[in-house]
PDB file of C-alpha atoms in Angstrom:
ATOM      1  CA  MET A 546      96.550 -68.239  52.991  1.00 60.00           C
ATOM      2  CA  SER A 547      98.495 -71.494  52.941  1.00 74.00           C
ATOM      3  CA  LYS A 548      96.400 -74.666  52.833  1.00 73.00           C
ATOM      4  CA  LEU A 549      98.482 -75.895  55.760  1.00 77.00           C
ATOM      5  CA  LEU A 550      96.915 -73.187  57.912  1.00 81.00           C
ATOM      6  CA  GLU A 551      93.374 -74.361  57.107  1.00 80.00           C
ATOM      7  CA  ARG A 552      93.710 -77.668  58.962  1.00 86.00           C
ATOM      8  CA  ARG A 553      91.286 -78.213  61.842  1.00 88.00           C
ATOM      9  CA  SER A 554      90.737 -81.129  64.179  1.00 91.00           C
ATOM     10  CA  ILE A 555      87.659 -83.033  63.053  1.00 90.00           C
ATOM     11  CA  ARG A 556      85.679 -85.029  65.574  1.00 93.00           C
ATOM     12  CA  LYS A 557      82.774 -86.272  63.449  1.00 96.00           C
ATOM     13  CA  TYR A 558      83.262 -88.084  60.156  1.00 97.00           C
ATOM     14  CA  ASP A 559      81.064 -89.643  57.488  1.00 97.00           C
ATOM     15  CA  PRO A 560      80.886 -93.263  58.705  1.00 97.00           C
ATOM     16  CA  ASN A 561      80.127 -94.491  55.187  1.00 96.00           C
ATOM     17  CA  ILE A 562      83.506 -93.429  53.855  1.00 96.00           C
ATOM     18  CA  LYS A 563      86.272 -96.018  54.021  1.00 97.00           C
ATOM     19  CA  ILE A 564      89.924 -95.774  53.042  1.00 98.00           C
ATOM     20  CA  SER A 565      91.369 -98.726  51.155  1.00 98.00           C
ATOM     21  CA  LYS A 566      94.507-100.451  52.377  1.00 98.00           C
ATOM     22  CA  GLU A 567      96.214 -99.337  49.167  1.00 98.00           C
ATOM     23  CA  GLU A 568      95.413 -95.654  49.660  1.00 98.00           C
ATOM     24  CA  MET A 569      96.239 -95.789  53.361  1.00 98.00           C
ATOM     25  CA  SER A 570      99.604 -97.307  52.465  1.00 98.00           C
ATOM     26  CA  VAL A 571     100.265 -94.405  50.087  1.00 98.00           C
ATOM     27  CA  ILE A 572      99.318 -91.855  52.762  1.00 98.00           C
ATOM     28  CA  LEU A 573     101.610 -93.485  55.315  1.00 98.00           C
ATOM     29  CA  THR A 574     104.442 -93.827  52.806  1.00 98.00           C
ATOM     30  CA  GLN A 575     104.235 -90.127  52.027  1.00 98.00           C
ATOM     31  CA  ALA A 576     104.017 -89.256  55.722  1.00 98.00           C
ATOM     32  CA  THR A 577     107.231 -91.145  56.438  1.00 98.00           C
ATOM     33  CA  ARG A 578     109.175 -88.676  54.319  1.00 98.00           C
ATOM     34  CA  ALA A 579     109.243 -86.733  57.603  1.00 98.00           C
ATOM     35  CA  PRO A 580     112.671 -86.302  59.216  1.00 98.00           C
ATOM     36  CA  SER A 581     113.793 -88.285  62.247  1.00 98.00           C
ATOM     37  CA  SER A 582     116.840 -88.315  64.498  1.00 96.00           C
ATOM     38  CA  MET A 583     119.715 -90.037  62.645  1.00 94.00           C
ATOM     39  CA  ASN A 584     117.072 -91.157  60.125  1.00 96.00           C
ATOM     40  CA  MET A 585     116.164 -94.071  62.412  1.00 97.00           C
ATOM     41  CA  GLN A 586     112.447 -93.684  61.582  1.00 98.00           C
ATOM     42  CA  PRO A 587     111.243 -95.117  64.913  1.00 98.00           C
ATOM     43  CA  TRP A 588     107.557 -94.683  64.171  1.00 98.00           C
ATOM     44  CA  ARG A 589     105.357 -97.767  63.930  1.00 98.00           C
ATOM     45  CA  PHE A 590     101.719 -97.584  62.803  1.00 98.00           C
ATOM     46  CA  ILE A 591      98.738 -99.724  63.693  1.00 98.00           C
ATOM     47  CA  VAL A 592      95.785 -98.887  61.457  1.00 98.00           C
ATOM     48  CA  ILE A 593      92.498 -99.818  63.120  1.00 98.00           C
ATOM     49  CA  ASP A 594      89.617 -99.752  60.648  1.00 97.00           C
ATOM     50  CA  SER A 595      87.608-102.862  61.516  1.00 97.00           C
ATOM     51  CA  ILE A 596      84.695-103.090  63.940  1.00 95.00           C
ATOM     52  CA  GLU A 597      86.646-105.670  65.957  1.00 96.00           C
ATOM     53  CA  GLY A 598      89.723-103.463  66.139  1.00 96.00           C
ATOM     54  CA  LYS A 599      87.725-100.448  67.220  1.00 97.00           C
ATOM     55  CA  GLU A 600      86.081-102.498  69.959  1.00 95.00           C
ATOM     56  CA  LYS A 601      89.550-103.313  71.296  1.00 94.00           C
ATOM     57  CA  LEU A 602      90.422 -99.639  71.302  1.00 96.00           C
ATOM     58  CA  LYS A 603      87.174 -98.329  72.804  1.00 96.00           C
ATOM     59  CA  PRO A 604      87.794 -99.078  76.516  1.00 96.00           C
ATOM     60  CA  LEU A 605      91.220 -97.468  76.293  1.00 97.00           C
ATOM     61  CA  LEU A 606      89.948 -94.091  75.119  1.00 97.00           C
ATOM     62  CA  MET A 607      89.248 -91.221  77.483  1.00 94.00           C
ATOM     63  CA  GLY A 608      86.356 -89.828  75.491  1.00 89.00           C
ATOM     64  CA  ASN A 609      86.899 -89.331  71.746  1.00 91.00           C
ATOM     65  CA  HIS A 610      84.231 -91.959  71.025  1.00 94.00           C
ATOM     66  CA  THR A 611      82.708 -89.950  68.181  1.00 96.00           C
ATOM     67  CA  GLN A 612      86.019 -90.081  66.326  1.00 96.00           C
ATOM     68  CA  LEU A 613      86.270 -93.801  67.010  1.00 97.00           C
ATOM     69  CA  GLU A 614      82.761 -94.609  65.830  1.00 97.00           C
ATOM     70  CA  THR A 615      82.645 -92.415  62.710  1.00 98.00           C
ATOM     71  CA  SER A 616      86.220 -92.291  61.383  1.00 98.00           C
ATOM     72  CA  ALA A 617      87.455 -94.432  58.531  1.00 98.00           C
ATOM     73  CA  ALA A 618      90.341 -95.476  60.765  1.00 98.00           C
ATOM     74  CA  MET A 619      92.217 -94.788  63.959  1.00 98.00           C
ATOM     75  CA  ILE A 620      95.978 -94.789  63.469  1.00 98.00           C
ATOM     76  CA  VAL A 621      97.949 -95.582  66.615  1.00 98.00           C
ATOM     77  CA  ILE A 622     101.558 -94.388  66.441  1.00 98.00           C
ATOM     78  CA  PHE A 623     104.217 -96.055  68.579  1.00 98.00           C
ATOM     79  CA  THR A 624     107.938 -95.456  68.906  1.00 98.00           C
ATOM     80  CA  ASP A 625     110.243 -98.467  68.709  1.00 98.00           C
ATOM     81  CA  LEU A 626     112.843 -98.619  71.487  1.00 98.00           C
ATOM     82  CA  LYS A 627     114.799-101.126  69.374  1.00 97.00           C
ATOM     83  CA  LYS A 628     115.088 -98.718  66.448  1.00 97.00           C
ATOM     84  CA  PHE A 629     118.885 -98.979  66.361  1.00 97.00           C
ATOM     85  CA  ASP A 630     118.610-102.714  65.645  1.00 97.00           C
ATOM     86  CA  LEU A 631     117.392-101.706  62.186  1.00 97.00           C
ATOM     87  CA  ALA A 632     120.164 -99.201  61.483  1.00 97.00           C
ATOM     88  CA  GLU A 633     122.043-101.551  59.159  1.00 97.00           C
ATOM     89  CA  LYS A 634     118.899-102.210  57.138  1.00 97.00           C
ATOM     90  CA  ILE A 635     118.328 -98.457  56.728  1.00 97.00           C
ATOM     91  CA  PHE A 636     121.912 -97.689  55.720  1.00 96.00           C
ATOM     92  CA  ASP A 637     122.108-100.717  53.390  1.00 97.00           C
ATOM     93  CA  LYS A 638     119.077 -99.375  51.578  1.00 97.00           C
ATOM     94  CA  ALA A 639     120.723 -95.949  51.276  1.00 97.00           C
ATOM     95  CA  VAL A 640     123.895 -97.535  49.852  1.00 97.00           C
ATOM     96  CA  LYS A 641     121.918 -99.565  47.289  1.00 97.00           C
ATOM     97  CA  ALA A 642     120.044 -96.410  46.270  1.00 97.00           C
ATOM     98  CA  GLY A 643     123.356 -94.657  45.686  1.00 97.00           C
ATOM     99  CA  TYR A 644     122.711 -92.010  48.353  1.00 96.00           C
ATOM    100  CA  ILE A 645     125.781 -92.816  50.455  1.00 95.00           C
ATOM    101  CA  PRO A 646     128.987 -94.807  49.867  1.00 96.00           C
ATOM    102  CA  LYS A 647     129.685 -98.016  51.781  1.00 96.00           C
ATOM    103  CA  ASP A 648     132.402 -96.430  53.919  1.00 96.00           C
ATOM    104  CA  VAL A 649     129.962 -93.806  55.204  1.00 96.00           C
ATOM    105  CA  GLU A 650     127.546 -96.579  56.180  1.00 96.00           C
ATOM    106  CA  GLU A 651     130.282 -98.387  58.074  1.00 96.00           C
ATOM    107  CA  LYS A 652     131.326 -95.195  59.867  1.00 96.00           C
ATOM    108  CA  GLN A 653     127.727 -94.447  60.869  1.00 95.00           C
ATOM    109  CA  LEU A 654     127.131 -97.976  62.134  1.00 96.00           C
ATOM    110  CA  ARG A 655     130.313 -97.840  64.249  1.00 96.00           C
ATOM    111  CA  SER A 656     129.205 -94.519  65.680  1.00 95.00           C
ATOM    112  CA  ILE A 657     125.789 -95.927  66.598  1.00 95.00           C
ATOM    113  CA  ALA A 658     127.337 -99.049  68.147  1.00 95.00           C
ATOM    114  CA  ASN A 659     129.558 -96.877  70.341  1.00 95.00           C
ATOM    115  CA  MET A 660     126.661 -94.623  71.329  1.00 94.00           C
ATOM    116  CA  ILE A 661     124.039 -97.229  72.279  1.00 93.00           C
ATOM    117  CA  PRO A 662     125.597 -98.331  75.605  1.00 92.00           C
ATOM    118  CA  ASN A 663     125.336 -94.752  76.860  1.00 93.00           C
ATOM    119  CA  LEU A 664     121.631 -94.392  76.043  1.00 94.00           C
ATOM    120  CA  SER A 665     118.891 -95.236  78.549  1.00 95.00           C
ATOM    121  CA  ASP A 666     115.521 -96.527  77.403  1.00 94.00           C
ATOM    122  CA  SER A 667     113.925 -93.303  78.645  1.00 96.00           C
ATOM    123  CA  ARG A 668     116.234 -91.196  76.499  1.00 96.00           C
ATOM    124  CA  ILE A 669     115.595 -93.379  73.448  1.00 97.00           C
ATOM    125  CA  GLU A 670     111.862 -93.164  74.107  1.00 98.00           C
ATOM    126  CA  LYS A 671     111.915 -89.386  74.460  1.00 97.00           C
ATOM    127  CA  SER A 672     113.766 -88.952  71.189  1.00 97.00           C
ATOM    128  CA  GLY A 673     111.394 -91.367  69.468  1.00 98.00           C
ATOM    129  CA  LEU A 674     108.292 -89.588  70.742  1.00 98.00           C
ATOM    130  CA  ILE A 675     109.584 -86.337  69.252  1.00 98.00           C
ATOM    131  CA  ASP A 676     110.063 -88.089  65.912  1.00 98.00           C
ATOM    132  CA  CYS A 677     106.537 -89.529  66.165  1.00 98.00           C
ATOM    133  CA  GLY A 678     105.148 -86.034  66.709  1.00 98.00           C
ATOM    134  CA  ILE A 679     106.858 -84.873  63.528  1.00 98.00           C
ATOM    135  CA  VAL A 680     105.557 -87.775  61.436  1.00 98.00           C
ATOM    136  CA  ALA A 681     102.068 -87.280  62.923  1.00 98.00           C
ATOM    137  CA  MET A 682     101.930 -83.676  61.708  1.00 97.00           C
ATOM    138  CA  GLN A 683     103.190 -84.760  58.299  1.00 97.00           C
ATOM    139  CA  LEU A 684     100.519 -87.466  58.226  1.00 98.00           C
ATOM    140  CA  MET A 685      97.755 -84.994  59.022  1.00 97.00           C
ATOM    141  CA  ASN A 686      98.873 -82.664  56.245  1.00 96.00           C
ATOM    142  CA  ILE A 687      99.238 -85.501  53.722  1.00 97.00           C
ATOM    143  CA  ALA A 688      95.748 -86.751  54.645  1.00 97.00           C
ATOM    144  CA  ARG A 689      94.291 -83.385  53.624  1.00 95.00           C
ATOM    145  CA  GLU A 690      95.965 -83.664  50.226  1.00 95.00           C
ATOM    146  CA  HIS A 691      94.080 -86.947  49.799  1.00 97.00           C
ATOM    147  CA  GLY A 692      90.791 -85.291  50.723  1.00 95.00           C
ATOM    148  CA  TYR A 693      90.587 -86.500  54.320  1.00 97.00           C
ATOM    149  CA  ASP A 694      90.656 -84.818  57.703  1.00 97.00           C
ATOM    150  CA  THR A 695      92.142 -85.856  61.009  1.00 97.00           C
ATOM    151  CA  CYS A 696      92.244 -85.312  64.747  1.00 97.00           C
ATOM    152  CA  PRO A 697      95.244 -86.013  66.998  1.00 97.00           C
ATOM    153  CA  ILE A 698      94.294 -87.818  70.210  1.00 97.00           C
ATOM    154  CA  GLY A 699      96.396 -88.102  73.337  1.00 97.00           C
ATOM    155  CA  GLY A 700      93.624 -89.079  75.753  1.00 96.00           C
ATOM    156  CA  PHE A 701      93.962 -92.837  76.095  1.00 97.00           C
ATOM    157  CA  GLN A 702      95.437 -95.437  78.424  1.00 97.00           C
ATOM    158  CA  HIS A 703      99.072 -95.174  77.391  1.00 97.00           C
ATOM    159  CA  ASP A 704     100.155 -97.924  79.759  1.00 97.00           C
ATOM    160  CA  GLN A 705      97.651-100.463  78.408  1.00 97.00           C
ATOM    161  CA  ILE A 706      97.359 -99.883  74.670  1.00 98.00           C
ATOM    162  CA  ALA A 707     100.331-101.950  73.466  1.00 97.00           C
ATOM    163  CA  LYS A 708      99.166-105.020  75.366  1.00 96.00           C
ATOM    164  CA  ALA A 709      95.575-104.537  74.187  1.00 96.00           C
ATOM    165  CA  LEU A 710      96.765-104.437  70.581  1.00 96.00           C
ATOM    166  CA  ASP A 711      98.925-107.532  71.072  1.00 96.00           C
ATOM    167  CA  ILE A 712     102.337-105.946  70.568  1.00 97.00           C
ATOM    168  CA  ASP A 713     105.427-105.959  72.786  1.00 98.00           C
ATOM    169  CA  GLU A 714     104.747-103.356  75.485  1.00 97.00           C
ATOM    170  CA  GLU A 715     108.389-103.268  76.550  1.00 97.00           C
ATOM    171  CA  ARG A 716     109.600-102.459  73.049  1.00 98.00           C
ATOM    172  CA  TYR A 717     106.827-100.236  71.674  1.00 98.00           C
ATOM    173  CA  LYS A 718     105.769 -97.059  73.486  1.00 98.00           C
ATOM    174  CA  PRO A 719     102.661 -95.122  72.382  1.00 98.00           C
ATOM    175  CA  ALA A 720     102.886 -91.557  71.138  1.00 98.00           C
ATOM    176  CA  LEU A 721      99.373 -90.646  69.988  1.00 98.00           C
ATOM    177  CA  ILE A 722      96.352 -91.723  67.966  1.00 98.00           C
ATOM    178  CA  ILE A 723      95.152 -89.995  64.809  1.00 98.00           C
ATOM    179  CA  SER A 724      91.577 -90.391  63.625  1.00 98.00           C
ATOM    180  CA  ILE A 725      91.161 -90.043  59.852  1.00 98.00           C
ATOM    181  CA  GLY A 726      88.186 -89.873  57.534  1.00 98.00           C
ATOM    182  CA  LYS A 727      85.912 -87.630  55.479  1.00 97.00           C
ATOM    183  CA  LYS A 728      84.572 -84.878  57.696  1.00 96.00           C
ATOM    184  CA  ALA A 729      80.833 -84.757  58.423  1.00 94.00           C
ATOM    185  CA  GLU A 730      81.053 -81.335  60.035  1.00 91.00           C
ATOM    186  CA  ASP A 731      83.573 -78.543  60.190  1.00 89.00           C
ATOM    187  CA  GLY A 732      85.950 -78.330  63.081  1.00 82.00           C
ATOM    188  CA  TYR A 733      85.856 -75.407  65.444  1.00 83.00           C
ATOM    189  CA  PRO A 734      88.133 -72.434  64.859  1.00 85.00           C
ATOM    190  CA  SER A 735      90.655 -71.905  67.621  1.00 88.00           C
ATOM    191  CA  VAL A 736      92.906 -69.134  68.850  1.00 92.00           C
ATOM    192  CA  ARG A 737      96.670 -69.099  69.233  1.00 93.00           C
ATOM    193  CA  PHE A 738      99.024 -67.113  71.432  1.00 96.00           C
ATOM    194  CA  ASP A 739     100.441 -63.948  69.923  1.00 96.00           C
ATOM    195  CA  ILE A 740     103.974 -64.714  68.837  1.00 96.00           C
ATOM    196  CA  GLU A 741     105.257 -62.042  71.209  1.00 96.00           C
ATOM    197  CA  ASP A 742     103.914 -64.095  74.132  1.00 96.00           C
ATOM    198  CA  ILE A 743     105.856 -67.223  73.285  1.00 96.00           C
ATOM    199  CA  THR A 744     108.993 -66.128  71.437  1.00 97.00           C
ATOM    200  CA  THR A 745     112.275 -64.574  72.520  1.00 97.00           C
ATOM    201  CA  PHE A 746     114.682 -63.216  69.905  1.00 97.00           C
ATOM    202  CA  MET A 747     118.322 -63.176  70.983  1.00 96.00           C
TER     203      MET A 747
END
């Protein structure tokens, strides 16, 4: 069976295990190999691993306190509504790496400039949240390769978390939180729908 199918959500971790900034940076770097719409990479991470940071997060959680108290870190993932402002930086990097020619960059940037006026914040947010879901799954799988386990968390005060973490709440919209650490107990097995119940072939 594929190792990917062995992942379980872990709620209790060994509180003595920490993850260095260097290793966390590697994990996040590898996670961001995930695809995103137009390669805009709208995900933004806040890694909370200090006692002070966790205290800020605590009143915003709807439960999930065991993960907070025992994990090596809680990773809050936001989508950036201003992601298109960084398009030139992304495409410049691709040109310098030799992945695309300069004329392709210019064509893409013109296309984005023409598209932006027709996009509402809600549409940009929705697209970004999908991208954040993809990078979150990649992050959870990469964490296992590093010997850690995770749990995705959606139960928190979405409307308050940006302000509590001192970031621009108009620009950054929360997707989810991922707890990460060395498991102290196994997660529970869970069932899934039969594929016939959720799939239509046409």
